[in-house]
Coordinates of C-alpha atoms in Angstrom, one line a residue:
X1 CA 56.6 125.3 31.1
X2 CA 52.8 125.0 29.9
X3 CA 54.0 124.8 26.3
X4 CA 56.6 121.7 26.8
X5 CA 53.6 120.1 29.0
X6 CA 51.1 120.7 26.1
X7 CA 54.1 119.6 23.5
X8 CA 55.0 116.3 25.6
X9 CA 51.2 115.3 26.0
X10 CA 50.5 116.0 22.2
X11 CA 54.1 113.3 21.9
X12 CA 52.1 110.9 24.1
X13 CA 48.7 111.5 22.4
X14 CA 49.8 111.1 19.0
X15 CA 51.4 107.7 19.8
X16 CA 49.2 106.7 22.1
X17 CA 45.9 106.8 20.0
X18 CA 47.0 104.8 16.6
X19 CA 48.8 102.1 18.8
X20 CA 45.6 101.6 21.3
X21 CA 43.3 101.8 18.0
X22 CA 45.6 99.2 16.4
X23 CA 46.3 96.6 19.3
X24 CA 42.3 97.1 20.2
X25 CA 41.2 96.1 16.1
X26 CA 43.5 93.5 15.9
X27 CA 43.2 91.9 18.9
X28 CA 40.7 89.0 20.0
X29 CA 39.6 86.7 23.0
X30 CA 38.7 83.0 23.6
X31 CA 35.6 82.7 25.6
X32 CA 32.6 80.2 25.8
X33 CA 29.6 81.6 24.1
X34 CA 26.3 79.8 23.1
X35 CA 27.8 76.2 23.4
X36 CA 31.0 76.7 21.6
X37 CA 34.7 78.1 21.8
X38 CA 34.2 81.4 20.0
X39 CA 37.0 84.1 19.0
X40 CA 36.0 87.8 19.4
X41 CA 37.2 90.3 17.1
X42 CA 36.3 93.8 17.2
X43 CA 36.3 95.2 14.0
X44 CA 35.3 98.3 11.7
X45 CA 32.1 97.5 10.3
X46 CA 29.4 98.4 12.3
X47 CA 27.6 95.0 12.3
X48 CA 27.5 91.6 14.7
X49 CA 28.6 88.7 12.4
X50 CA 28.7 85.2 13.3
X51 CA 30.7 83.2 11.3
X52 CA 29.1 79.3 11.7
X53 CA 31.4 77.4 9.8
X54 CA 31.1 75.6 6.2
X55 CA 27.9 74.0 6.8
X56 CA 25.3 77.2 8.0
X57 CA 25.2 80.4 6.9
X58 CA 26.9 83.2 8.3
X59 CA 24.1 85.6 9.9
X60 CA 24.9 89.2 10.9
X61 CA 22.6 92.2 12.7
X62 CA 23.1 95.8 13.1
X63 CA 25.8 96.8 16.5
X64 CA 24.8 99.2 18.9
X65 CA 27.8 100.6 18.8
X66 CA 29.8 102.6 16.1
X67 CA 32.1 99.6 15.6
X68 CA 31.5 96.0 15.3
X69 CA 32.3 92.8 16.1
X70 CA 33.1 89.0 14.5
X71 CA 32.3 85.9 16.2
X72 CA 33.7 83.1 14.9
X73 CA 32.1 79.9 16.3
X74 CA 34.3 76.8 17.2
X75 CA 34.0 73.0 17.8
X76 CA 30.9 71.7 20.1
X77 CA 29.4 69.2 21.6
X78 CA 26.1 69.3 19.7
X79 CA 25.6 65.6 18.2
X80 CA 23.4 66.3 15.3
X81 CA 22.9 69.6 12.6
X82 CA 19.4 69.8 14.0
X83 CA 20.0 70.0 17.7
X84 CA 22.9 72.4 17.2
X85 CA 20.1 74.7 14.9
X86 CA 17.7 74.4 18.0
X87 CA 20.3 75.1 20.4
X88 CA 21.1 78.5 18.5
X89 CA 17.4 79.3 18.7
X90 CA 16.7 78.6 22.4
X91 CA 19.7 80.5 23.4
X92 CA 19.0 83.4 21.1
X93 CA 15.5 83.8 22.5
X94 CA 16.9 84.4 25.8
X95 CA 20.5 86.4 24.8
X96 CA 21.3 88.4 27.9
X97 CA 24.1 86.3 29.1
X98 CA 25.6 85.8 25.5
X99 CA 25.2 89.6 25.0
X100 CA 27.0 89.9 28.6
X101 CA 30.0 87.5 27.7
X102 CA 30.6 89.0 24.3
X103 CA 30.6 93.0 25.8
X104 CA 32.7 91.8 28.3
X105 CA 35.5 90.6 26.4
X106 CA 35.2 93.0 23.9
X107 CA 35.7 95.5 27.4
X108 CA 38.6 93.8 27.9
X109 CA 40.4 93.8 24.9
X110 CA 39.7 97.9 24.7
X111 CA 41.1 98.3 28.4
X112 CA 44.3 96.0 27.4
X113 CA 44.6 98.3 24.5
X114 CA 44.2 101.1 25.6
X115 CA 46.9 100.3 28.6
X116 CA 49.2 99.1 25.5
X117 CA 48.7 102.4 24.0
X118 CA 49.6 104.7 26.9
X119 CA 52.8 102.7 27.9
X120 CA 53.6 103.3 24.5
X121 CA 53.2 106.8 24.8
X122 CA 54.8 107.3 27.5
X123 CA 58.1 105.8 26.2
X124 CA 58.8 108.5 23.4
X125 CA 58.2 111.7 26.4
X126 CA 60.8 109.6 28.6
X127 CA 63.1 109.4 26.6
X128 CA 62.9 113.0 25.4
X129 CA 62.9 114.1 29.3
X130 CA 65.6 112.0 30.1
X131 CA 67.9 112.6 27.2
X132 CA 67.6 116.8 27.8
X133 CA 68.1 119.6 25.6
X134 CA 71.8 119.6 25.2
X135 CA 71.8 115.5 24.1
X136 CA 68.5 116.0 21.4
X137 CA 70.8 118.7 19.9
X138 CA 73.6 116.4 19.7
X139 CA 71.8 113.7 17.7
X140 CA 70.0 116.1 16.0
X141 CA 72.9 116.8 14.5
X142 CA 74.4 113.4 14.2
X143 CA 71.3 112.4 11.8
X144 CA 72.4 114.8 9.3
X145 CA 75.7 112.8 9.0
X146 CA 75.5 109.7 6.6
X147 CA 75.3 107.2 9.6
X148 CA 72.2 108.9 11.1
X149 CA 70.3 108.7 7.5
X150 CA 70.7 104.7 7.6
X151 CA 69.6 105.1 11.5
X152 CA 66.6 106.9 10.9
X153 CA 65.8 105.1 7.4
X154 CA 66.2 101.7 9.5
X155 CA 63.6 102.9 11.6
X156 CA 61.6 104.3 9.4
X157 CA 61.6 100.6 7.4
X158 CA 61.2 98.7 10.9
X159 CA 57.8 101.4 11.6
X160 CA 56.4 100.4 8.0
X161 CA 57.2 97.0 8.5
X162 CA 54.6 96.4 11.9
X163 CA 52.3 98.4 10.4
X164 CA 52.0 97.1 6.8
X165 CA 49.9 99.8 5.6
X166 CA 50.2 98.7 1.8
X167 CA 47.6 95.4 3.1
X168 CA 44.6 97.1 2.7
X169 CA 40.7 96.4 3.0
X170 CA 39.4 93.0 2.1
X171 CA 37.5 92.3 -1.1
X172 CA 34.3 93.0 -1.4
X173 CA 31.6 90.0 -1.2
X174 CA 31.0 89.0 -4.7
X175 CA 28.1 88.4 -6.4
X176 CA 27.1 85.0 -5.5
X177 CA 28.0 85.9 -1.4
X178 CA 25.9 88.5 -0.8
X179 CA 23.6 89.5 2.6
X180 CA 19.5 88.7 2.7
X181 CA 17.6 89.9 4.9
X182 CA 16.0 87.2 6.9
X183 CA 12.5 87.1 5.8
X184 CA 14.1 87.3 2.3
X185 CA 15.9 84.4 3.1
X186 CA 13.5 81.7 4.6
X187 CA 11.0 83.1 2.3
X188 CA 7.2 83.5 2.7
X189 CA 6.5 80.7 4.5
X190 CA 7.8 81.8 8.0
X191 CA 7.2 84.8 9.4
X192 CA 9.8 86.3 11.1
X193 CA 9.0 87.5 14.4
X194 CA 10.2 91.9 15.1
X195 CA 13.1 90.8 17.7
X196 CA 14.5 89.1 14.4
X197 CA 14.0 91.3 11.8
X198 CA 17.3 93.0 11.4
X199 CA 18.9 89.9 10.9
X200 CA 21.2 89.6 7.8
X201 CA 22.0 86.2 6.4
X202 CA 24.9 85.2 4.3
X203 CA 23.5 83.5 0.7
X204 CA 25.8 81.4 -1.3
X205 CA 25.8 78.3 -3.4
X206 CA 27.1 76.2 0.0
X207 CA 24.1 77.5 1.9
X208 CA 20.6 77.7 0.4
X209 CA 20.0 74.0 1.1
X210 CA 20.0 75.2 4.7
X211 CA 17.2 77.1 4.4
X212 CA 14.8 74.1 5.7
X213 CA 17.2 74.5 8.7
X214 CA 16.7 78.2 9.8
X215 CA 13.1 78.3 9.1
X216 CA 12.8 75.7 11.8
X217 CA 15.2 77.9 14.1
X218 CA 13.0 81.0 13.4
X219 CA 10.1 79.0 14.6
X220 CA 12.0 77.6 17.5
X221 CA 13.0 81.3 18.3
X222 CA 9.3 82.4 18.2
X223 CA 7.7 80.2 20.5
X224 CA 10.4 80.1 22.9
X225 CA 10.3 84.0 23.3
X226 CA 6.8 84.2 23.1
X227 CA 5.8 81.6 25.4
X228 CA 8.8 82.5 28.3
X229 CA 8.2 86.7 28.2
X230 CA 4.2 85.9 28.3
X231 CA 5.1 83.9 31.6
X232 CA 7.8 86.6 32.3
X233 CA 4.9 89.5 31.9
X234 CA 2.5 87.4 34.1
X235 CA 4.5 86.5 37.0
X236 CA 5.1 90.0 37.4
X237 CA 1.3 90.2 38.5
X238 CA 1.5 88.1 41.2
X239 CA 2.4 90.2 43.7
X240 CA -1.4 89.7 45.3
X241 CA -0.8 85.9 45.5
X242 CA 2.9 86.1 46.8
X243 CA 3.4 87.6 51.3
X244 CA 5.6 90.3 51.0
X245 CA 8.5 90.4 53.7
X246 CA 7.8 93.1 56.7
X247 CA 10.6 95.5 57.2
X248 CA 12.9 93.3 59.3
X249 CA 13.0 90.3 57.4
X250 CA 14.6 88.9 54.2
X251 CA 13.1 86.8 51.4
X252 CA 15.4 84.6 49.5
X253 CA 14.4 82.6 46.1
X254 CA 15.6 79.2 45.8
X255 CA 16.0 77.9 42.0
X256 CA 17.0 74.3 41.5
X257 CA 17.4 71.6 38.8
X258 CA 17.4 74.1 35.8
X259 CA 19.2 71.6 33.6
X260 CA 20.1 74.6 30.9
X261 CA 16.6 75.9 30.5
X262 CA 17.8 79.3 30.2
X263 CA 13.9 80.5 29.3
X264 CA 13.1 80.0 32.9
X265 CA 15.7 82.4 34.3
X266 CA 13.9 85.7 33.6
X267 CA 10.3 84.3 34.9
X268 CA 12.1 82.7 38.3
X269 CA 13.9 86.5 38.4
X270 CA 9.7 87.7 37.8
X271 CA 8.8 85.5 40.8
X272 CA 11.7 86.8 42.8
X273 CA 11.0 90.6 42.2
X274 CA 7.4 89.8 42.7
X275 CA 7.9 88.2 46.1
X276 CA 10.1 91.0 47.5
X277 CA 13.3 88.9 46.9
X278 CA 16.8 90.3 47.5
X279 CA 19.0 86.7 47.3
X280 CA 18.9 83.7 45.5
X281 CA 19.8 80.2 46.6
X282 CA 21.1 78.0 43.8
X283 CA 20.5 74.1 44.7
X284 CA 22.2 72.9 41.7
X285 CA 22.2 70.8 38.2
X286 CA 22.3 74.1 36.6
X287 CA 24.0 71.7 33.7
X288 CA 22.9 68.5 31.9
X289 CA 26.8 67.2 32.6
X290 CA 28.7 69.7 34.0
X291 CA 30.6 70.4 30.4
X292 CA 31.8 73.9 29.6
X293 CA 29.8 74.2 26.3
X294 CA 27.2 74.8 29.1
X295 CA 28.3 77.5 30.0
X296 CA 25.3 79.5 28.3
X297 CA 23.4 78.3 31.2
X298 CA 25.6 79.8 33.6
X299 CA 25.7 82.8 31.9
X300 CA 21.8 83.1 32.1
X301 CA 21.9 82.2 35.6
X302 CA 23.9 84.6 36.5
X303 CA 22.2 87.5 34.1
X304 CA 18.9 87.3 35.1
X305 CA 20.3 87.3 39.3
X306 CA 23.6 88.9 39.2
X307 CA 22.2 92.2 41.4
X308 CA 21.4 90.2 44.3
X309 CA 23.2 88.1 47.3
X310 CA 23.7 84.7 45.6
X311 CA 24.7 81.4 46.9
X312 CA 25.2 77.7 45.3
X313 CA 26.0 74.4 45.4
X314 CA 26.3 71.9 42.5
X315 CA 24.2 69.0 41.8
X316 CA 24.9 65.1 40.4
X317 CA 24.7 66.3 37.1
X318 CA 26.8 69.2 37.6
X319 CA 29.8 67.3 38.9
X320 CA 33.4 68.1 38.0
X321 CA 35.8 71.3 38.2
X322 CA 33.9 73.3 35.8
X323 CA 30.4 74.7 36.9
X324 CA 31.4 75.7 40.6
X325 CA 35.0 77.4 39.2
X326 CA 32.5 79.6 36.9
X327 CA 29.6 80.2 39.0
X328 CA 32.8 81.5 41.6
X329 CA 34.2 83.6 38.6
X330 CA 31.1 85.3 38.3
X331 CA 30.9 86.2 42.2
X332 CA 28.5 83.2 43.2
X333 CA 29.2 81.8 46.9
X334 CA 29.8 78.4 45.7
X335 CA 29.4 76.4 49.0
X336 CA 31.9 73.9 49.8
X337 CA 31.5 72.8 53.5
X338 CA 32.4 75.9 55.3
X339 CA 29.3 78.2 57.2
X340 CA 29.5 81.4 56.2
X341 CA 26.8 84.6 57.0
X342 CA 23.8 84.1 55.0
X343 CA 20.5 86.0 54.4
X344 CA 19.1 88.1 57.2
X345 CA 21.9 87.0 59.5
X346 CA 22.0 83.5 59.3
X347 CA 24.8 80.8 59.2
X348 CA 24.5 79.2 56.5
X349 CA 26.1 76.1 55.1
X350 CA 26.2 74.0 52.0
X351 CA 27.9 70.8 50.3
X352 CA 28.7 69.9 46.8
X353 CA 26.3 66.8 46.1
X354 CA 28.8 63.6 46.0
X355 CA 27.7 61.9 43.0
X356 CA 28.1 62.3 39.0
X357 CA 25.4 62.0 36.0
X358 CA 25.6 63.0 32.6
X359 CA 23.0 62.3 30.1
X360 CA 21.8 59.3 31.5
X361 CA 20.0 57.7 34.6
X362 CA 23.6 56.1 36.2
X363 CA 25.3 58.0 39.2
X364 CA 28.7 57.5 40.5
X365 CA 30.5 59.0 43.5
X366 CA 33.4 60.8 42.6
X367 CA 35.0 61.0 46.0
X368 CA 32.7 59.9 49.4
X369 CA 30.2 58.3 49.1
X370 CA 26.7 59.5 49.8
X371 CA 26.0 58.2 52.7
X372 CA 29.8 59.3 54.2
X373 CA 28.8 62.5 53.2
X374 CA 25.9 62.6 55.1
X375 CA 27.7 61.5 58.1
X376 CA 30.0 63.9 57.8
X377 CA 28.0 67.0 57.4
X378 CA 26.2 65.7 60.4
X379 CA 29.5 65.8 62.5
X380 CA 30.4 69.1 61.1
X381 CA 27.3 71.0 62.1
X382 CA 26.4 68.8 65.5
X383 CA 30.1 70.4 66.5
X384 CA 29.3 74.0 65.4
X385 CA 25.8 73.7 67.0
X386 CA 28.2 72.3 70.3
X387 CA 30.2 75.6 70.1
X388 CA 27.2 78.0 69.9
X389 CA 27.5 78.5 66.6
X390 CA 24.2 76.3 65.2
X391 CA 23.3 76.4 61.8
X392 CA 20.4 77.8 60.3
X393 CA 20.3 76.6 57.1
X394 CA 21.4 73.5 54.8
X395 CA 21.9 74.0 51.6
X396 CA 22.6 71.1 49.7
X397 CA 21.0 69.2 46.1
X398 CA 19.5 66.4 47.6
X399 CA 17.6 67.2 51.0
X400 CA 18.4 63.7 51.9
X401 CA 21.8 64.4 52.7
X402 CA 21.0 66.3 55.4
X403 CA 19.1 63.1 57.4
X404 CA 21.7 62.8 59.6
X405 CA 21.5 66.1 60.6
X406 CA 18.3 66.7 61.0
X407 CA 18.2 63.3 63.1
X408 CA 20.5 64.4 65.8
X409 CA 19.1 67.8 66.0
X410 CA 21.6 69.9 65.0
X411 CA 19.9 72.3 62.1
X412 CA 17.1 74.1 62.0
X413 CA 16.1 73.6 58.1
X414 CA 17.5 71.7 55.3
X415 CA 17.0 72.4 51.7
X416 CA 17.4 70.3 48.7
X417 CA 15.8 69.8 45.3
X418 CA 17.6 66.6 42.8
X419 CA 13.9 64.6 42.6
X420 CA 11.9 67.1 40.3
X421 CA 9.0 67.3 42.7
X422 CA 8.2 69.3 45.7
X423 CA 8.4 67.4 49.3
X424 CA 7.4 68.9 52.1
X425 CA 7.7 71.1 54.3
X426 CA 8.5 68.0 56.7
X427 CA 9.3 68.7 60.5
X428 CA 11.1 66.1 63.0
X429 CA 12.2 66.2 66.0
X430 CA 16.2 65.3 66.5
X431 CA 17.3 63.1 69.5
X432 CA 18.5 66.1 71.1
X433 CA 14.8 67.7 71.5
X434 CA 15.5 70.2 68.9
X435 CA 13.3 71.0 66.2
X436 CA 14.6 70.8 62.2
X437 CA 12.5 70.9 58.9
X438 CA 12.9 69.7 55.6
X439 CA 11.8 71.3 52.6
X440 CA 12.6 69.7 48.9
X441 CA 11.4 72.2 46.0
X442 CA 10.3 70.9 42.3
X443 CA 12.7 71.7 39.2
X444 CA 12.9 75.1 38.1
X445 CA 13.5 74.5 34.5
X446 CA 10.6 71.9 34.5
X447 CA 12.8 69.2 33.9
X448 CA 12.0 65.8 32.5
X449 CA 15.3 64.8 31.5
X450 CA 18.8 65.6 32.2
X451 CA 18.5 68.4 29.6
X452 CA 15.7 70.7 29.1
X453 CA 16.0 72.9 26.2
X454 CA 13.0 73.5 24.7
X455 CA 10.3 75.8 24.1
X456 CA 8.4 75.3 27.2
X457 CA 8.9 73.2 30.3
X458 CA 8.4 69.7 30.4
X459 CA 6.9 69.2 33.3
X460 CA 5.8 72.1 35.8
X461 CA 8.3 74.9 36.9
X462 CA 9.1 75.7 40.5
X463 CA 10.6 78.4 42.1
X464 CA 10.7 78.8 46.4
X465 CA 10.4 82.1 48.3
X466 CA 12.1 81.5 51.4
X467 CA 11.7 84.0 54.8
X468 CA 14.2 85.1 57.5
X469 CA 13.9 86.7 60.2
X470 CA 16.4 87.9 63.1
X471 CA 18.9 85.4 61.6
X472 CA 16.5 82.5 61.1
X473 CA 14.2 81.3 58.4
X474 CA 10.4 81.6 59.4
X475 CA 8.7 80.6 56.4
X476 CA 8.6 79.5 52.4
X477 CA 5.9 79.4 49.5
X478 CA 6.2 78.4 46.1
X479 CA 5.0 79.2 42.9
X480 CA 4.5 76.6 39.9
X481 CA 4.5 77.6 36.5
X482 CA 2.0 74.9 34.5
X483 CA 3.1 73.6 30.7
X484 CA -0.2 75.6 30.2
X485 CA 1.8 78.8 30.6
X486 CA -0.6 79.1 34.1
X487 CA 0.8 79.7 37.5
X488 CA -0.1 78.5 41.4
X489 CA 1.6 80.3 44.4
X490 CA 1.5 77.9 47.3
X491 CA 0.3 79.3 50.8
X492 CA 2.7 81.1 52.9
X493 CA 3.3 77.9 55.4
X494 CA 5.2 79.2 58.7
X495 CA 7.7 76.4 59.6
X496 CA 7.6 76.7 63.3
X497 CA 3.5 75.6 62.7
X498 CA 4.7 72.8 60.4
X499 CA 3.7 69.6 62.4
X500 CA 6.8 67.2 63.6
X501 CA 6.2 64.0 61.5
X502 CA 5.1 60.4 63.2
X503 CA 8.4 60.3 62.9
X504 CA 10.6 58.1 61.2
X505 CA 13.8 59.9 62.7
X506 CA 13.0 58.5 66.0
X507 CA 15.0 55.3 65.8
X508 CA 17.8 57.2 64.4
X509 CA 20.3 57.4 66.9
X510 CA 22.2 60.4 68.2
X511 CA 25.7 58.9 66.5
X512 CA 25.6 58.2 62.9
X513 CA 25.6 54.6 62.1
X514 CA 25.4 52.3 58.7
X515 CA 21.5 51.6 59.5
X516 CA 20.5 55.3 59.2
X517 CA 17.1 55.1 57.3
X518 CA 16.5 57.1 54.5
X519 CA 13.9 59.8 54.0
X520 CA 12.2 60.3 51.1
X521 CA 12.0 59.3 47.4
X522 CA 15.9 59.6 47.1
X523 CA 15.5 58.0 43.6
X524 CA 11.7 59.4 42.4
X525 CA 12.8 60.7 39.4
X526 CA 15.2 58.0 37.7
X527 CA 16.0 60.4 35.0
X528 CA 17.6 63.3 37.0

């Protein structure tokens, strides 16, 4: 009996094997990777190559791994040669998401072949089981016969046929398409920082004039890299300057307005670990327009966080189906109306914001308006607060959306972000007696514009430490990062000492109506 077991699973093994090895090497998978639709293929070599297309070189680096992989790079939305060159830079000085995406489908296609494999294993020891000894004997002896030779020669033909062995390895790369090294390729003039070294570049006739192109990359690359890990390495230092959270609460960093400046994800992570943070509150326009060539900036997001509790709403600029189907692909808590258990026990809530943007300063609603929003949200959580089950927090882009709210007394603290700048903490006093606060934080990727891919911020970067306690949140502080490469931590500010405002929620009635004012520069940064 051990023998026919050990026979059968040397049947399976011997089928199994080539057939997973084959479906694995020839397979491939569509995903979005560094702004473009790519196609992954593992292959045999042991190298990373990126095939760019007619105009740049290909570029290739050593893999980790025994085998390799190709990365063939599809259409875009980059406008110019230039920005597209930058792009490549900026996202290759911050990689972890790209080298995330890539591993993942290249997981995938191994697990689907290897599945592929054992079901075809398994089919040659079923049939032999089910068949039985007395049958295989039987045809055994039929394939002697004329008829059985065509049979088996049919198969045999059929066999050779899949697996075409006669095709062979491609050609070797001539002579005039050979690999540089990188420094040998841009030439003296640049030097090519370590990270980069190992980089191979594809030389031909139809690339050299792009040289002026990747010695501007490699410079791009440098002081991106440099400039984010020396503000990665010194946030980690501020641990003095940051409270740390007492046994029973929970610290929560909120991260807003990154507008696909990927090189602030690792610092605002920094911040977080620094400040005792174990969640993350995302308050939107992770994009520039919501488009899935963005979905590098995702990808970071969710890299430099994906270990802790994470929630998130979506921003003007983030508007459309994309960015909130992703974020909720990658196991995000994309918030969409509904209160659901939050940090340290409390009931949270959060709203997608209601209008579009793209790359300029017009907005549209694409559904309610703004200020029907508002109204409704204020409905929604005045009734929750009505059947005992109050909200702690609002989570939305814009604070200001949360007026209403705040005006009837029916939230304890709203937080928004949209306007680039820090506002606040702000503390009114709803027409119910209760006590609410409004806090908007600055732009995390140190946003000027829409977009914010660069090689340092634009403008200063802000990241929020938020505290709860017994299912309620007791206090913030936030941390600036200067264009100087300097930081500022804020003082921890305990929001039940925050001082109610002179109050221009006071003539805000109880029920919502069309002459609600507005609080705050809803508008202060025209570009956002």
């Amino acid at each position: 009996m051990a023998l026919k077991v050990l026979f059968l699973t040397l049947v399976w093994a011997v089928v199994a094997v080539p057939v997973a090895v084959t479906a694995f090497l020839g397979g491939s998978r569509e995903v979005e990777l560094a702004s473009h639709d790519v196609t992954v293929s593992p292959t045999r070599e042991p190298w990373v190559t990126v095939h760019s297309g007619p105009v740049l070189p290909d570029v290739r680096l050593p893999s980790p791994q025994p085998l390799g992989v190709d990365i063939t790079l599809g259409k875009t939305e980059a406008s110019t040669t230039q920005e597209l060159v930058d792009r490549y830079a900026f996202i290759a000085s911050q990689p972890q998401g790209q080298v995330e995406i890539v591993r993942g489908a290249v997981v995938d296609m191994a697990v689907a072949a290897g599945l592929r494999g054992a079901v075809a294993g398994t089919l040659p020891v079923l049939v032999w089981v089910l068949v039985g000894r007395a049958r295989r004997v039987e045809l055994l002896r039929r394939t002697r016969t004329p008829g059985g030779l065509v049979v088996v020669s049919g198969v045999a033909l059929a066999v050779l046929l899949v697996w075409q062995p006669w095709s062979g390895v491609p050609e070797e790369l001539t002579d005039d398409e050979r690999w540089e090294g990188l420094q040998e390729f841009v030439g003296d003039a640049v030097t090519v920082p370590d990270g980069v070294g190992a980089v191979q570049v594809r030389a031909d006739v139809t690339t050299v004039q792009t040289r002026g192109l990747i010695q501007g990359a490699v410079d791009t690359y440098e002081q991106a890299q440099d400039w984010y890990d020396e503000a990665r390495d010194a946030a980690t230092d501020l641990a003095d300057d940051l409270r740390q959270p007492e046994e029973d609460e929970t610290v929560v960093v909120l991260v807003s307005d990154r507008h696909d400046n990927i090189g602030m994800d690792p610092v605002a992570r920094a911040i977080a670990d620094a400040g005792g943070a174990t969640a993350v509150y995302d308050a939107g326009d992770d994009t520039s327009s919501g488009k899935s060539w963005e979905a590098f900036s995702l990808d970071s997001l969710d890299a430099a966080f994906s270990d802790l509790d994470r929630w998130s709403v979506t921003g003007n600029h983030d508007a459309g189906a994309f960015v909130p189907r992703y974020l909720a692909e990658k196991g995000w808590d994309v918030l969409d109306g509904e209160a659901v258990d939050g940090p340290g026990g409390a009931r949270l809530l959060g709203v997608p914001d209601p209008r579009a943007s793209s790359f300029t300063p017009d907005r549209s609603a694409v559904g309610a308006s703004f200020d029907e929003i508002r109204q409704d949200l204020a409905d929604d959580l005045c009734a929750l607060d009505a059947d005992d089950e109050r909200v702690d927090t609002l989570l939305v882009h814009d604070a200001n959306l949360g007026n209403a709210a705040l005006a009837r007394g029916c939230v304890d603290l709203v937080l928004g972000g949209h306007v680039h700048s820090r506002i606040g903490p702000e503390a009114y006093e709803g027409s119910n007696g209760e006590r609410g606060v409004r806090f908007t934080t600055g732009t995390t990727g140190g946003a000027a514009y829409s977009i914010a891919v660069g090689s340092k911020p634009r403008r200063e970067a802000m990241v929020t430490l938020l505290t709860y306690r017994d299912g309620a949140a007791v206090g913030l502080q936030w941390v600036t990062l200067q264009t100087t490469g300097d930081f500022t931590a804020g003082e921890y500010v305990e929001l039940a000492d925050v001082e109610i405002a002179e109050d221009p929620l006071s003539g805000v009635p109880a029920e919502p109506t069309e002459e609600e004012p507005q609080l705050g520069p809803e508008d202060a940064e025209p570009t956002t």
